[in-house]
Coordinates of C-alpha atoms in Angstrom, one line a residue:
X1308 CA -24.3 26.8 -8.7
X1309 CA -25.4 23.6 -10.5
X1310 CA -24.7 22.3 -14.0
X1311 CA -27.9 23.9 -15.3
X1312 CA -25.7 26.6 -17.0
X1313 CA -24.3 23.8 -19.2
X1314 CA -27.7 23.7 -21.1
X1315 CA -27.2 27.3 -22.1
X1316 CA -23.5 26.9 -23.0
X1317 CA -24.4 23.9 -25.2
X1318 CA -27.6 25.3 -26.5
X1319 CA -26.2 25.5 -30.0
X1320 CA -26.3 21.7 -30.0
X1321 CA -29.9 21.2 -29.1
X1322 CA -31.8 19.2 -31.6
X1323 CA -34.7 20.8 -33.5
X1324 CA -36.5 17.5 -34.0
X1325 CA -38.2 15.7 -31.2
X1326 CA -39.0 12.6 -33.2
X1327 CA -38.3 9.3 -31.4
X1328 CA -35.5 7.5 -33.1
X1329 CA -36.0 3.8 -33.7
X1330 CA -33.5 1.3 -32.4
X1331 CA -30.8 -0.3 -34.4
X1332 CA -31.9 -2.9 -36.9
X1333 CA -29.9 -6.1 -36.7
X1334 CA -29.8 -8.6 -33.9
X1335 CA -33.4 -9.1 -32.6
X1336 CA -32.4 -8.0 -29.2
X1337 CA -31.3 -4.5 -30.3
X1338 CA -34.7 -3.6 -31.7
X1339 CA -36.0 -2.5 -28.4
X1340 CA -32.9 -0.8 -27.0
X1341 CA -31.5 2.8 -27.3
X1342 CA -30.2 3.7 -30.7
X1343 CA -26.7 2.7 -31.9
X1344 CA -25.6 0.8 -28.8
X1345 CA -23.2 -2.1 -29.1
X1346 CA -24.6 -5.6 -29.1
X1347 CA -24.4 -7.6 -25.8
X1348 CA -22.3 -10.7 -26.3
X1349 CA -23.8 -14.2 -25.8
X1350 CA -24.0 -15.0 -22.2
X1351 CA -23.5 -18.2 -20.2
X1352 CA -26.0 -17.7 -17.3
X1353 CA -27.4 -20.0 -14.6
X1354 CA -30.9 -19.8 -13.0
X1355 CA -31.2 -17.7 -9.8
X1356 CA -31.5 -19.5 -6.5
X1357 CA -34.9 -18.4 -5.0
X1358 CA -35.4 -18.4 -1.2
X1359 CA -38.4 -17.9 1.1
X1360 CA -37.9 -14.1 0.7
X1361 CA -36.2 -12.5 -2.3
X1362 CA -35.0 -8.9 -3.1
X1363 CA -34.1 -7.1 -6.3
X1364 CA -31.9 -4.2 -5.4
X1365 CA -30.6 -1.1 -7.2
X1366 CA -28.6 1.7 -5.8
X1367 CA -26.5 4.8 -6.8
X1368 CA -28.2 5.1 -10.2
X1369 CA -27.2 8.7 -10.5
X1370 CA -29.5 9.3 -13.4
X1371 CA -28.1 6.6 -15.7
X1372 CA -31.6 5.7 -16.8
X1373 CA -30.6 5.2 -20.5
X1374 CA -28.1 2.6 -19.4
X1375 CA -24.5 2.6 -20.8
X1376 CA -24.8 3.5 -24.5
X1377 CA -21.2 2.6 -25.4
X1378 CA -20.7 -0.6 -23.2
X1379 CA -21.9 -4.0 -24.2
X1380 CA -22.6 -5.5 -20.8
X1381 CA -24.6 -2.7 -19.2
X1382 CA -26.7 -1.3 -22.1
X1383 CA -30.1 -1.9 -20.9
X1384 CA -32.3 1.0 -20.0
X1385 CA -34.9 1.8 -17.3
X1386 CA -37.7 0.5 -19.6
X1387 CA -36.0 -2.8 -19.7
X1388 CA -35.6 -2.9 -16.0
X1389 CA -39.3 -2.1 -15.6
X1390 CA -40.2 -5.0 -17.7
X1391 CA -37.7 -7.2 -15.8
X1392 CA -39.3 -6.3 -12.4
X1393 CA -42.8 -6.9 -13.7
X1394 CA -41.9 -10.3 -15.2
X1395 CA -40.0 -11.2 -12.1
X1396 CA -43.0 -10.4 -9.9
X1397 CA -45.1 -12.7 -12.1
X1398 CA -42.5 -15.4 -11.7
X1399 CA -42.5 -15.0 -8.0
X1400 CA -46.2 -15.3 -8.0
X1401 CA -46.0 -18.6 -9.8
X1402 CA -43.4 -19.8 -7.3
X1403 CA -45.5 -18.6 -4.4
X1404 CA -42.5 -16.6 -3.2
X1405 CA -42.4 -13.1 -1.9
X1406 CA -40.2 -10.7 -3.9
X1407 CA -39.4 -7.1 -2.8
X1408 CA -38.0 -4.4 -5.1
X1409 CA -35.6 -2.0 -3.2
X1410 CA -33.6 1.1 -4.1
X1411 CA -31.2 2.7 -1.7
X1412 CA -30.6 6.2 -3.0
X1413 CA -28.5 8.6 -5.0
X1414 CA -30.7 9.1 -8.0
X1415 CA -29.2 12.5 -8.9
X1416 CA -25.9 13.8 -10.1
X1417 CA -24.0 12.0 -12.8
X1418 CA -26.0 12.0 -16.0
X1419 CA -27.5 14.6 -18.2
X1420 CA -30.9 13.0 -18.1
X1421 CA -31.2 13.8 -14.3
X1422 CA -29.2 16.9 -14.1
X1423 CA -30.0 19.3 -17.1
X1424 CA -33.7 20.0 -16.1
X1425 CA -35.0 22.6 -13.9
X1426 CA -35.5 21.3 -11.2
X1427 CA -32.8 18.6 -11.5
X1428 CA -34.5 15.2 -11.8
X1429 CA -37.7 16.6 -13.4
X1430 CA -37.6 13.9 -16.0
X1431 CA -35.6 11.1 -14.3
X1432 CA -37.5 11.2 -11.0
X1433 CA -40.9 10.9 -12.7
X1434 CA -39.6 7.9 -14.7
X1435 CA -38.3 6.2 -11.4
X1436 CA -41.8 6.7 -9.9
X1437 CA -43.1 4.2 -12.4
X1438 CA -40.9 1.4 -11.1
X1439 CA -42.9 -0.7 -8.5
X1440 CA -40.4 -0.3 -5.7
X1441 CA -41.5 -1.6 -2.4
X1442 CA -39.0 0.4 -0.4
X1443 CA -36.7 3.4 -1.2
X1444 CA -34.1 5.1 1.0
X1445 CA -32.7 8.5 0.5
X1446 CA -29.1 9.2 -0.6
X1447 CA -26.6 11.9 0.1
X1448 CA -26.9 13.2 -3.4
X1449 CA -30.5 14.1 -2.7
X1450 CA -29.3 16.5 0.0
X1451 CA -26.5 18.7 -1.4
X1452 CA -28.6 21.2 -3.1
X1453 CA -31.6 22.8 -1.4
X1454 CA -33.6 22.8 -4.6
X1455 CA -33.2 19.1 -5.0
X1456 CA -34.0 18.3 -1.4
X1457 CA -37.2 20.4 -1.6
X1458 CA -38.2 18.6 -4.7
X1459 CA -37.7 15.2 -3.1
X1460 CA -39.6 16.2 0.0
X1461 CA -42.6 17.9 -1.8
X1462 CA -42.9 15.8 -5.0
X1463 CA -40.9 12.5 -4.9
X1464 CA -41.3 11.2 -1.4
X1465 CA -45.2 11.6 -1.1
X1466 CA -45.7 9.4 -4.2
X1467 CA -44.4 6.3 -2.4
X1468 CA -47.1 6.5 0.3
X1469 CA -45.0 5.6 3.3
X1470 CA -42.3 3.5 1.6
X1471 CA -39.7 6.2 1.1
X1472 CA -37.5 5.9 4.2
X1473 CA -35.2 8.5 5.7
X1474 CA -34.9 7.1 9.3
X1475 CA -32.3 9.8 10.4
X1476 CA -32.8 12.6 7.9
X1477 CA -35.0 15.6 8.4
X1478 CA -36.3 18.5 6.3
X1479 CA -35.8 22.0 7.7
X1480 CA -37.9 25.0 7.1
X1481 CA -35.4 27.7 6.6
X1482 CA -38.0 30.3 7.5
X1483 CA -38.8 29.0 11.0
X1484 CA -35.9 26.6 11.5
X1485 CA -38.3 23.8 12.4
X1486 CA -37.4 20.3 11.3
X1487 CA -39.7 17.4 10.4
X1488 CA -38.8 13.9 9.0
X1489 CA -37.9 14.1 5.3
X1490 CA -39.3 10.7 4.6
X1491 CA -40.7 7.9 6.8
X1492 CA -38.9 6.5 9.8
X1493 CA -39.8 3.0 9.0
X1494 CA -42.5 1.0 7.3
X1495 CA -44.3 -2.3 8.2
X1496 CA -46.1 -4.3 5.6
X1497 CA -47.0 -7.9 4.5
X1498 CA -45.9 -9.4 1.3
X1499 CA -48.4 -11.2 -1.1
X1500 CA -47.4 -14.5 0.4
X1501 CA -47.5 -13.5 4.0
X1502 CA -44.0 -12.3 4.9
X1503 CA -44.2 -9.5 7.4
X1504 CA -41.6 -6.9 6.8
X1505 CA -40.3 -4.2 9.2
X1506 CA -38.0 -1.8 7.2
X1507 CA -35.6 1.0 8.2
X1508 CA -33.7 3.3 5.9
X1509 CA -30.6 5.0 7.4
X1510 CA -28.2 7.4 5.7
X1511 CA -24.6 7.2 6.8
X1512 CA -23.4 9.9 9.1
X1513 CA -23.3 12.6 6.3
X1514 CA -22.2 16.2 7.0
X1515 CA -22.1 17.8 3.5
X1516 CA -25.8 18.5 3.2
X1517 CA -27.4 21.9 2.3
X1518 CA -29.3 24.2 4.5
X1519 CA -32.7 22.7 4.4
X1520 CA -31.8 19.2 5.7
X1521 CA -30.5 17.8 8.9
X1522 CA -28.8 14.4 9.3
X1523 CA -28.6 12.8 12.7
X1524 CA -26.0 10.3 13.5
X1525 CA -27.3 6.7 13.4
X1526 CA -25.9 6.0 16.8
X1527 CA -28.0 9.0 18.2
X1528 CA -31.1 8.3 16.1
X1529 CA -31.6 4.7 17.4
X1530 CA -31.9 6.1 21.0
X1531 CA -35.0 8.0 20.0
X1532 CA -38.3 6.5 21.3
X1533 CA -39.7 5.8 17.8
X1534 CA -37.0 3.2 17.1
X1535 CA -37.8 1.0 20.1
X1536 CA -41.5 1.5 19.4
X1537 CA -41.1 0.2 15.9
X1538 CA -39.3 -2.9 17.1
X1539 CA -41.7 -3.7 19.9
X1540 CA -45.0 -2.8 18.4
X1541 CA -44.9 -5.0 15.4
X1542 CA -44.3 -8.8 14.8
X1543 CA -42.1 -9.1 11.7
X1544 CA -40.8 -12.2 10.1
X1545 CA -37.9 -10.4 8.7
X1546 CA -36.3 -6.8 9.1
X1547 CA -35.1 -5.1 6.0
X1548 CA -32.4 -2.7 7.2
X1549 CA -32.0 -0.5 4.1
X1550 CA -30.2 2.7 3.5
X1551 CA -27.5 4.7 1.6
X1552 CA -24.6 3.3 3.7
X1553 CA -21.8 1.0 3.0
X1554 CA -22.7 -2.4 4.1
X1555 CA -19.5 -2.7 6.2
X1556 CA -19.8 0.8 7.6
X1557 CA -20.3 1.3 11.4
X1558 CA -23.7 2.9 10.9
X1559 CA -25.2 -0.5 9.8
X1560 CA -23.3 -2.3 12.6
X1561 CA -24.7 0.1 15.1
X1562 CA -28.2 -0.5 13.9
X1563 CA -27.8 -4.3 13.7
X1564 CA -26.5 -4.3 17.3
X1565 CA -29.6 -2.4 18.5
X1566 CA -31.9 -4.6 16.6
X1567 CA -30.4 -7.7 18.1
X1568 CA -31.0 -6.5 21.6
X1569 CA -34.7 -7.0 20.8
X1570 CA -34.5 -9.8 18.3
X1571 CA -31.4 -12.0 18.9
X1572 CA -32.2 -14.4 15.9
X1573 CA -34.7 -12.7 13.7
X1574 CA -33.7 -12.7 9.9
X1575 CA -32.2 -9.4 8.9
X1576 CA -31.6 -8.4 5.3
X1577 CA -29.3 -5.4 4.8
X1578 CA -29.4 -3.6 1.6
X1579 CA -26.9 -0.7 1.3
X1580 CA -25.1 1.4 -1.2
X1581 CA -22.9 4.6 -1.5
X1582 CA -19.6 2.9 -2.3
X1583 CA -20.4 2.0 -6.0
X1584 CA -19.2 -1.6 -5.6
X1585 CA -20.6 -5.1 -5.6
X1586 CA -20.3 -6.6 -2.2
X1587 CA -22.0 -9.0 0.2
X1588 CA -21.4 -9.3 3.9
X1589 CA -22.4 -11.9 6.4
X1590 CA -22.9 -10.5 10.0
X1591 CA -24.2 -13.6 11.8
X1592 CA -26.1 -16.7 11.1
X1593 CA -29.4 -14.7 10.6
X1594 CA -28.1 -11.5 9.0
X1595 CA -26.4 -10.6 5.8
X1596 CA -26.2 -7.6 3.4
X1597 CA -25.8 -6.7 -0.3
X1598 CA -24.4 -3.8 -2.1
X1599 CA -25.4 -3.7 -5.9
X1600 CA -23.0 -1.5 -7.7
X1601 CA -23.7 1.8 -9.3
X1602 CA -24.9 3.8 -12.4
X1603 CA -27.5 1.1 -13.4
X1604 CA -24.6 -1.3 -14.3
X1605 CA -25.6 -3.8 -11.7
X1606 CA -28.8 -5.2 -10.3
X1607 CA -28.6 -7.3 -7.1
X1608 CA -30.6 -10.5 -6.5
X1609 CA -30.7 -11.5 -2.8
X1610 CA -32.5 -14.4 -1.5
X1611 CA -32.9 -16.0 2.0
X1612 CA -33.9 -19.5 2.9
X1613 CA -35.0 -20.7 6.3
X1614 CA -37.3 -17.8 7.2
X1615 CA -40.3 -20.1 7.6
X1616 CA -38.4 -22.2 10.2
X1617 CA -37.3 -19.1 12.1
X1618 CA -40.9 -17.8 12.7
X1619 CA -41.4 -20.2 15.7
X1620 CA -38.6 -18.5 17.6
X1621 CA -40.4 -15.2 17.8
X1622 CA -43.4 -15.0 20.1
X1623 CA -46.3 -12.5 19.9
X1624 CA -44.4 -9.9 22.0
X1625 CA -41.5 -9.8 19.4
X1626 CA -38.9 -11.6 21.6
X1627 CA -37.1 -14.7 20.5
X1628 CA -37.5 -18.0 22.3
X1629 CA -34.2 -18.4 24.0
X1630 CA -34.7 -22.1 25.0
X1631 CA -33.2 -23.2 21.7
X1632 CA -31.5 -21.6 18.7
X1633 CA -32.9 -21.5 15.1
X1634 CA -30.8 -23.0 12.3
X1635 CA -28.7 -20.7 10.4
X1636 CA -30.3 -19.1 7.4
X1637 CA -29.0 -19.8 3.9
X1638 CA -28.1 -16.7 1.8
X1639 CA -27.8 -16.4 -1.9
X1640 CA -26.7 -13.4 -3.9
X1641 CA -26.2 -12.7 -7.6
X1642 CA -24.9 -9.4 -9.2
X1643 CA -26.7 -9.1 -12.6
X1644 CA -25.2 -7.2 -15.5
X1645 CA -27.8 -4.7 -16.5
X1646 CA -28.8 -5.7 -20.1
X1647 CA -31.8 -7.2 -21.9
X1648 CA -30.2 -10.6 -22.5
X1649 CA -29.7 -11.0 -18.7
X1650 CA -33.3 -9.8 -18.0
X1651 CA -34.8 -12.0 -20.6
X1652 CA -33.0 -15.2 -19.4
X1653 CA -33.9 -14.8 -15.8
X1654 CA -37.4 -13.6 -16.0
X1655 CA -38.9 -15.4 -19.0
X1656 CA -36.4 -18.2 -19.6
X1657 CA -35.0 -16.7 -22.8
X1658 CA -38.5 -16.3 -24.3
X1659 CA -38.0 -12.8 -25.7
X1660 CA -41.5 -12.4 -27.0
X1661 CA -42.9 -12.7 -23.5
X1662 CA -40.6 -10.2 -21.9
X1663 CA -41.5 -6.6 -23.0
X1664 CA -44.4 -4.7 -21.2
X1665 CA -46.2 -1.9 -22.8
X1666 CA -45.1 0.5 -20.1
X1667 CA -41.5 -0.7 -20.4
X1668 CA -41.5 0.0 -24.1
X1669 CA -43.0 3.4 -23.5
X1670 CA -40.3 4.2 -21.0
X1671 CA -37.6 3.2 -23.5
X1672 CA -39.0 5.5 -26.1
X1673 CA -39.4 8.3 -23.5
X1674 CA -35.7 8.1 -22.7
X1675 CA -34.7 8.3 -26.3
X1676 CA -37.1 11.3 -26.7
X1677 CA -35.8 13.2 -23.8
X1678 CA -32.2 12.6 -24.6
X1679 CA -32.8 14.3 -28.0
X1680 CA -35.2 16.9 -26.6
X1681 CA -32.7 18.0 -23.9
X1682 CA -29.8 18.0 -26.3
X1683 CA -27.6 15.8 -24.3
X1684 CA -27.0 13.2 -27.0
X1685 CA -25.5 15.6 -29.5
X1686 CA -21.7 15.4 -30.1
X1687 CA -19.5 18.2 -28.7
X1688 CA -16.4 16.6 -30.2
X1689 CA -14.9 13.2 -30.9
X1690 CA -12.6 11.5 -28.4
X1691 CA -9.7 10.0 -30.3
X1692 CA -9.3 7.1 -27.8
X1693 CA -10.5 5.6 -24.6
X1694 CA -9.4 7.3 -21.3
X1695 CA -9.9 5.2 -18.1
X1696 CA -10.4 6.4 -14.6
X1697 CA -8.9 3.5 -12.6
X1698 CA -8.0 0.6 -14.8
X1699 CA -4.6 2.0 -16.0
X1700 CA -1.8 3.6 -14.2
X1701 CA -2.7 7.3 -13.5
X1702 CA 0.5 8.3 -15.5
X1703 CA -0.6 6.3 -18.6
X1704 CA -1.4 8.0 -21.7
X1705 CA -4.7 6.2 -21.5
X1706 CA -5.5 7.6 -18.1
X1707 CA -8.2 10.2 -17.6
X1708 CA -5.9 12.0 -15.1
X1709 CA -3.2 12.3 -17.8
X1710 CA -5.8 13.7 -20.2
X1711 CA -7.0 16.1 -17.6
X1712 CA -3.6 17.5 -16.4
X1713 CA -1.8 17.4 -19.7
X1714 CA -4.5 18.5 -22.1
X1715 CA -7.8 19.7 -20.6
X1716 CA -6.6 22.0 -17.7
X1717 CA -3.7 23.7 -19.8
X1718 CA -5.9 24.3 -22.9
X1719 CA -9.3 25.0 -21.3
X1720 CA -8.5 26.6 -18.0
X1721 CA -5.0 28.2 -18.1
X1722 CA -5.2 31.9 -18.9
X1723 CA -2.4 32.9 -21.4
X1724 CA -3.2 36.7 -20.7
X1725 CA -1.9 36.5 -17.1
X1726 CA 1.6 37.8 -16.5
X1727 CA 2.5 34.6 -14.6
X1728 CA 2.2 31.1 -15.9
X1729 CA -0.3 28.7 -14.1
X1730 CA 0.1 25.7 -11.9
X1731 CA -3.4 24.2 -11.7
X1732 CA -4.3 21.8 -8.9
X1733 CA -7.6 19.9 -8.5
X1734 CA -8.8 17.1 -6.2
X1735 CA -8.9 13.9 -8.3
X1736 CA -12.4 13.1 -7.0
X1737 CA -13.8 15.7 -9.5
X1738 CA -13.4 13.0 -12.1
X1739 CA -16.1 10.2 -11.9
X1740 CA -16.2 8.1 -15.2
X1741 CA -14.2 6.9 -18.1
X1742 CA -14.3 8.7 -21.6
X1743 CA -14.6 6.3 -24.6
X1744 CA -13.4 6.7 -28.1
X1745 CA -16.1 8.2 -30.2
X1746 CA -18.6 11.1 -29.9
X1747 CA -18.3 13.0 -26.7
X1748 CA -21.7 14.5 -25.7
X1749 CA -23.1 16.8 -23.1
X1750 CA -24.2 13.6 -21.3
X1751 CA -20.6 12.5 -21.1
X1752 CA -19.7 15.8 -19.5
X1753 CA -22.1 15.1 -16.6
X1754 CA -20.8 11.5 -16.4
X1755 CA -17.2 12.6 -16.2
X1756 CA -17.5 15.6 -13.8
X1757 CA -21.1 16.5 -12.7
X1758 CA -19.8 19.0 -10.0
X1759 CA -19.5 22.7 -10.6
X1760 CA -16.3 23.8 -9.0
X1761 CA -14.9 27.3 -9.9
X1762 CA -11.3 28.1 -10.4
X1763 CA -9.6 30.4 -7.8
X1764 CA -6.0 31.5 -7.8
X1765 CA -3.2 33.0 -5.7
X1766 CA -1.4 35.4 -8.0
X1767 CA 2.5 35.7 -7.9
X1768 CA 3.4 32.7 -5.7
X1769 CA 7.2 32.0 -5.5
X1770 CA 8.0 29.2 -7.8
X1771 CA 9.8 27.1 -5.2
X1772 CA 6.8 27.2 -2.8
X1773 CA 4.3 26.4 -5.6
X1774 CA 6.4 23.5 -6.7
X1775 CA 5.9 21.8 -3.2
X1776 CA 2.2 22.3 -2.8
X1777 CA 1.1 19.1 -4.7
X1778 CA 3.3 16.8 -2.7
X1779 CA 2.3 18.4 0.5
X1780 CA -1.3 18.0 -0.3
X1781 CA -0.9 14.3 -1.2
X1782 CA 1.3 13.7 1.8
X1783 CA -0.8 15.5 4.4
X1784 CA -3.2 13.3 6.4
X1785 CA -5.6 16.2 6.9
X1786 CA -5.6 17.0 3.2
X1787 CA -6.2 13.5 2.2
X1788 CA -9.1 13.2 4.6
X1789 CA -10.4 16.4 3.1
X1790 CA -12.9 14.8 0.7
X1791 CA -16.3 15.5 -0.8
X1792 CA -19.3 13.6 -2.2
X1793 CA -17.2 12.6 -5.2
X1794 CA -14.5 10.8 -3.2
X1795 CA -16.3 7.3 -3.2
X1796 CA -13.1 5.4 -3.4
X1797 CA -11.5 7.3 -0.4
X1798 CA -14.6 6.5 1.7
X1799 CA -14.2 2.8 0.9
X1800 CA -10.5 2.6 1.7
X1801 CA -10.8 4.4 5.0
X1802 CA -13.7 2.3 6.2
X1803 CA -12.6 -1.3 5.5
X1804 CA -10.0 -3.5 3.8
X1805 CA -11.8 -4.1 0.5
X1806 CA -12.0 -7.7 -0.7
X1807 CA -11.7 -6.5 -4.4
X1808 CA -11.6 -3.3 -6.3
X1809 CA -14.4 -4.2 -8.7
X1810 CA -14.8 -1.0 -10.7
X1811 CA -15.5 -2.1 -14.3
X1812 CA -13.9 -1.2 -17.6
X1813 CA -15.6 -2.6 -20.7
X1814 CA -14.3 -4.0 -23.8
X1815 CA -14.6 -1.6 -26.7
X1816 CA -16.7 -2.8 -29.7
X1817 CA -14.4 -4.6 -32.2
X1818 CA -12.0 -6.2 -29.9
X1819 CA -13.0 -9.6 -31.0
X1820 CA -9.8 -11.3 -29.8
X1821 CA -11.0 -11.1 -26.2
X1822 CA -13.2 -14.1 -25.3
X1823 CA -14.5 -12.5 -22.1
X1824 CA -15.6 -9.0 -21.7
X1825 CA -13.6 -7.2 -19.0
X1826 CA -15.8 -6.3 -16.1
X1827 CA -16.7 -7.0 -12.5
X1828 CA -14.9 -9.9 -10.9
X1829 CA -16.2 -9.8 -7.4
X1830 CA -15.0 -11.5 -4.2
X1831 CA -17.2 -11.2 -1.2
X1832 CA -18.1 -13.1 2.0
X1833 CA -19.7 -15.9 0.0
X1834 CA -16.7 -16.3 -2.4
X1835 CA -16.1 -15.5 -6.0
X1836 CA -19.3 -16.9 -7.7
X1837 CA -21.5 -13.9 -7.3
X1838 CA -21.2 -12.2 -10.7
X1839 CA -23.9 -13.5 -12.9
X1840 CA -21.8 -12.9 -16.1
X1841 CA -18.2 -14.2 -16.0
X1842 CA -15.8 -11.3 -16.9
X1843 CA -12.1 -11.1 -17.3
X1844 CA -10.4 -9.4 -14.4
X1845 CA -9.5 -5.7 -14.7
X1846 CA -6.6 -4.1 -12.8
X1847 CA -7.4 -1.3 -10.4
X1848 CA -5.0 1.6 -9.9
X1849 CA -5.7 4.2 -7.2
X1850 CA -5.0 7.8 -8.0
X1851 CA -3.6 10.3 -5.5
X1852 CA -6.1 12.6 -3.7
X1853 CA -4.8 15.6 -5.7
X1854 CA -3.5 16.0 -9.3
X1855 CA -2.0 19.0 -11.1
X1856 CA -0.6 20.3 -14.3
X1857 CA 3.2 20.3 -14.7
X1858 CA 5.1 23.2 -13.2
X1859 CA 5.7 25.8 -15.8
X1860 CA 9.3 26.2 -17.0
X1861 CA 11.2 28.3 -14.5
X1862 CA 12.3 31.8 -15.5
X1863 CA 16.0 32.8 -15.9
X1864 CA 16.0 34.6 -12.5
X1865 CA 15.2 31.8 -10.1
X1866 CA 14.8 34.1 -7.1
X1867 CA 12.2 36.2 -8.9
X1868 CA 10.2 33.4 -10.6
X1869 CA 6.5 33.6 -9.8
X1870 CA 3.5 31.6 -10.8
X1871 CA -0.3 31.7 -10.4
X1872 CA -1.3 28.9 -8.1
X1873 CA -4.7 27.9 -9.5
X1874 CA -7.1 25.5 -7.8
X1875 CA -10.8 24.6 -7.5
X1876 CA -12.8 26.5 -4.9
X1877 CA -13.6 23.3 -3.0
X1878 CA -10.0 22.9 -1.8
X1879 CA -9.3 26.6 -1.1
X1880 CA -8.9 26.2 2.7
X1881 CA -6.5 23.3 2.5
X1882 CA -4.4 25.0 -0.2
X1883 CA -4.2 28.2 2.0
X1884 CA -3.1 26.1 4.9
X1885 CA -0.3 24.4 2.9
X1886 CA 1.0 27.6 1.2
X1887 CA 1.1 29.3 4.6
X1888 CA 3.1 26.4 6.0
X1889 CA 5.5 26.8 3.1
X1890 CA 5.9 30.5 3.1
X1891 CA 4.6 31.9 6.4
X1892 CA 2.4 34.2 4.4
X1893 CA -1.2 34.5 3.8
X1894 CA -1.7 35.0 0.1
X1895 CA -4.7 36.8 -1.4
X1896 CA -7.1 34.4 -3.1
X1897 CA -8.8 35.8 -6.2
X1898 CA -12.1 34.2 -6.9
X1899 CA -12.2 34.5 -10.7
X1900 CA -9.5 33.0 -12.8
X1901 CA -9.4 33.3 -16.5
X1902 CA -12.8 32.8 -18.2
X1903 CA -15.4 32.9 -15.3
X1904 CA -17.7 30.6 -17.3
X1905 CA -15.1 27.8 -17.1
X1906 CA -15.6 25.3 -14.2
X1907 CA -14.6 21.8 -13.5
X1908 CA -17.5 20.7 -15.7
X1909 CA -17.7 23.3 -18.5
X1910 CA -14.0 22.9 -19.1
X1911 CA -14.8 19.6 -20.8
X1912 CA -17.2 21.4 -23.2
X1913 CA -14.6 24.0 -24.1
X1914 CA -12.0 21.4 -24.5
X1915 CA -14.1 19.0 -26.6
X1916 CA -15.4 21.7 -28.9
X1917 CA -12.0 23.4 -29.5
X1918 CA -9.5 20.6 -29.4
X1919 CA -11.2 17.5 -30.6
X1920 CA -12.6 16.8 -34.0
X1921 CA -16.1 17.9 -34.5
X1922 CA -17.5 14.5 -35.3
X1923 CA -16.1 11.0 -35.6

């Protein structure tokens, strides 16, 4: 089950008018943006450092094509990005430099614009098809739901004419069980100024996919004949190793090692994703990689100097000349905040009148139109304050986890008609984004929790046993490794020692006493100067893997006190294991607790409508 049901539940909020609303009148840069967004503060930016080969990189957009409508630094939209890419291509042409536009997947799950349509992505994917990407790679969020995978295979992938890469991902016909590549294994092409590019696109070793896709481990896929054939039958100047994979994950390291057997010194640009962070890694003197954030907050710029000099070390057979070594390449990277001021500065030297393109303006208007048409912009209720996912202590009154366990679960999920009180447990990865003070919309529901998990329960569990379940879950190694698509942070922590936890929290409009907007403060292999806009540092607090409502007040007869142990369906097996270990008993799991229409997503609709003011 997907979140499509939310449209019906919130149907009373659909707008009757489909008129495109004009932008906010005021500062000249707000006229072209989405309605009622906060103004981006003045920025102190520096020119980008262009190389022989250059990349603009997006990843993990998750449907945020309207940008961040309540956040000053990231409030551009896809129309602005389109105009930016076009103007940067024009600039590259004047500089006689090759510039390639790359996306590394996860375009679904996380925003109403991508998730409320049938099929999911009907509106958002068609908009992405207008961006002149040179290479795209598939993400894991394109594979969870068979309907989405089929749509990607039949409608999205073909439009890229050989540039949509899925080197280790296959589409499976469930009728005959036969598999064929879901996208292209690799692509080889020449840039406008002569750079020959060989590109791969690997997904990390993902196992949570649906029935109509198959993901091979990267270490197995590179042993297939096609991989060696791709390396030996072409004469690239650079290899673009792209994919929906953390740039420090073993999958990229395995692929790099395999490439180096054929090309010891060829320039390699790695463009990754999945972890929702800004990061840059240097692998050797001729290979480096960039990760460019998430949710259309960040756009990566990655340039490489020295490629022209490296060409002489590759002969016509594709093997490097081992008599001498080429000089190390010079790498530059910059993480751009996604807003019009940033785009205008870098692409047209602050000359706003030269920035907008006709198609970019049309895309901006289309986004406004569809947000109204789909009803995702209408308020469900008014959040009285900001609630943060990771920038405050999980026990703080400003924490999204506190709001969820103390207010949302007890008021929107707990069933007062049951004879036993409820103790409700969820995995913290259900929650994905901050809630800001102001109107709370259907779009925000998808942003906070795009996953549909149903509530199951064990009726009549002894109080003493139920009271120990949460601690056991959080202390159990197996339970903590029991994670899903939502647990981005857990993936990161278990794969590497991160140099910085650079998840942003933005200043709210009106906090004029802060000189710098809080945001990304990134440290990577090139140091701490990668963020295009200087932000004040934000603390990061990690939540435990599982969170829960308070245990109910115990009855007068302690021995006979019983509770309903309620949990989301995703964690059923691990809860069953823990409760068996505590009691030695296999409790019956009932698969419908309370209102069957209430899920880990729709609980936010119910709560906002019934417990927050109707409008701000």
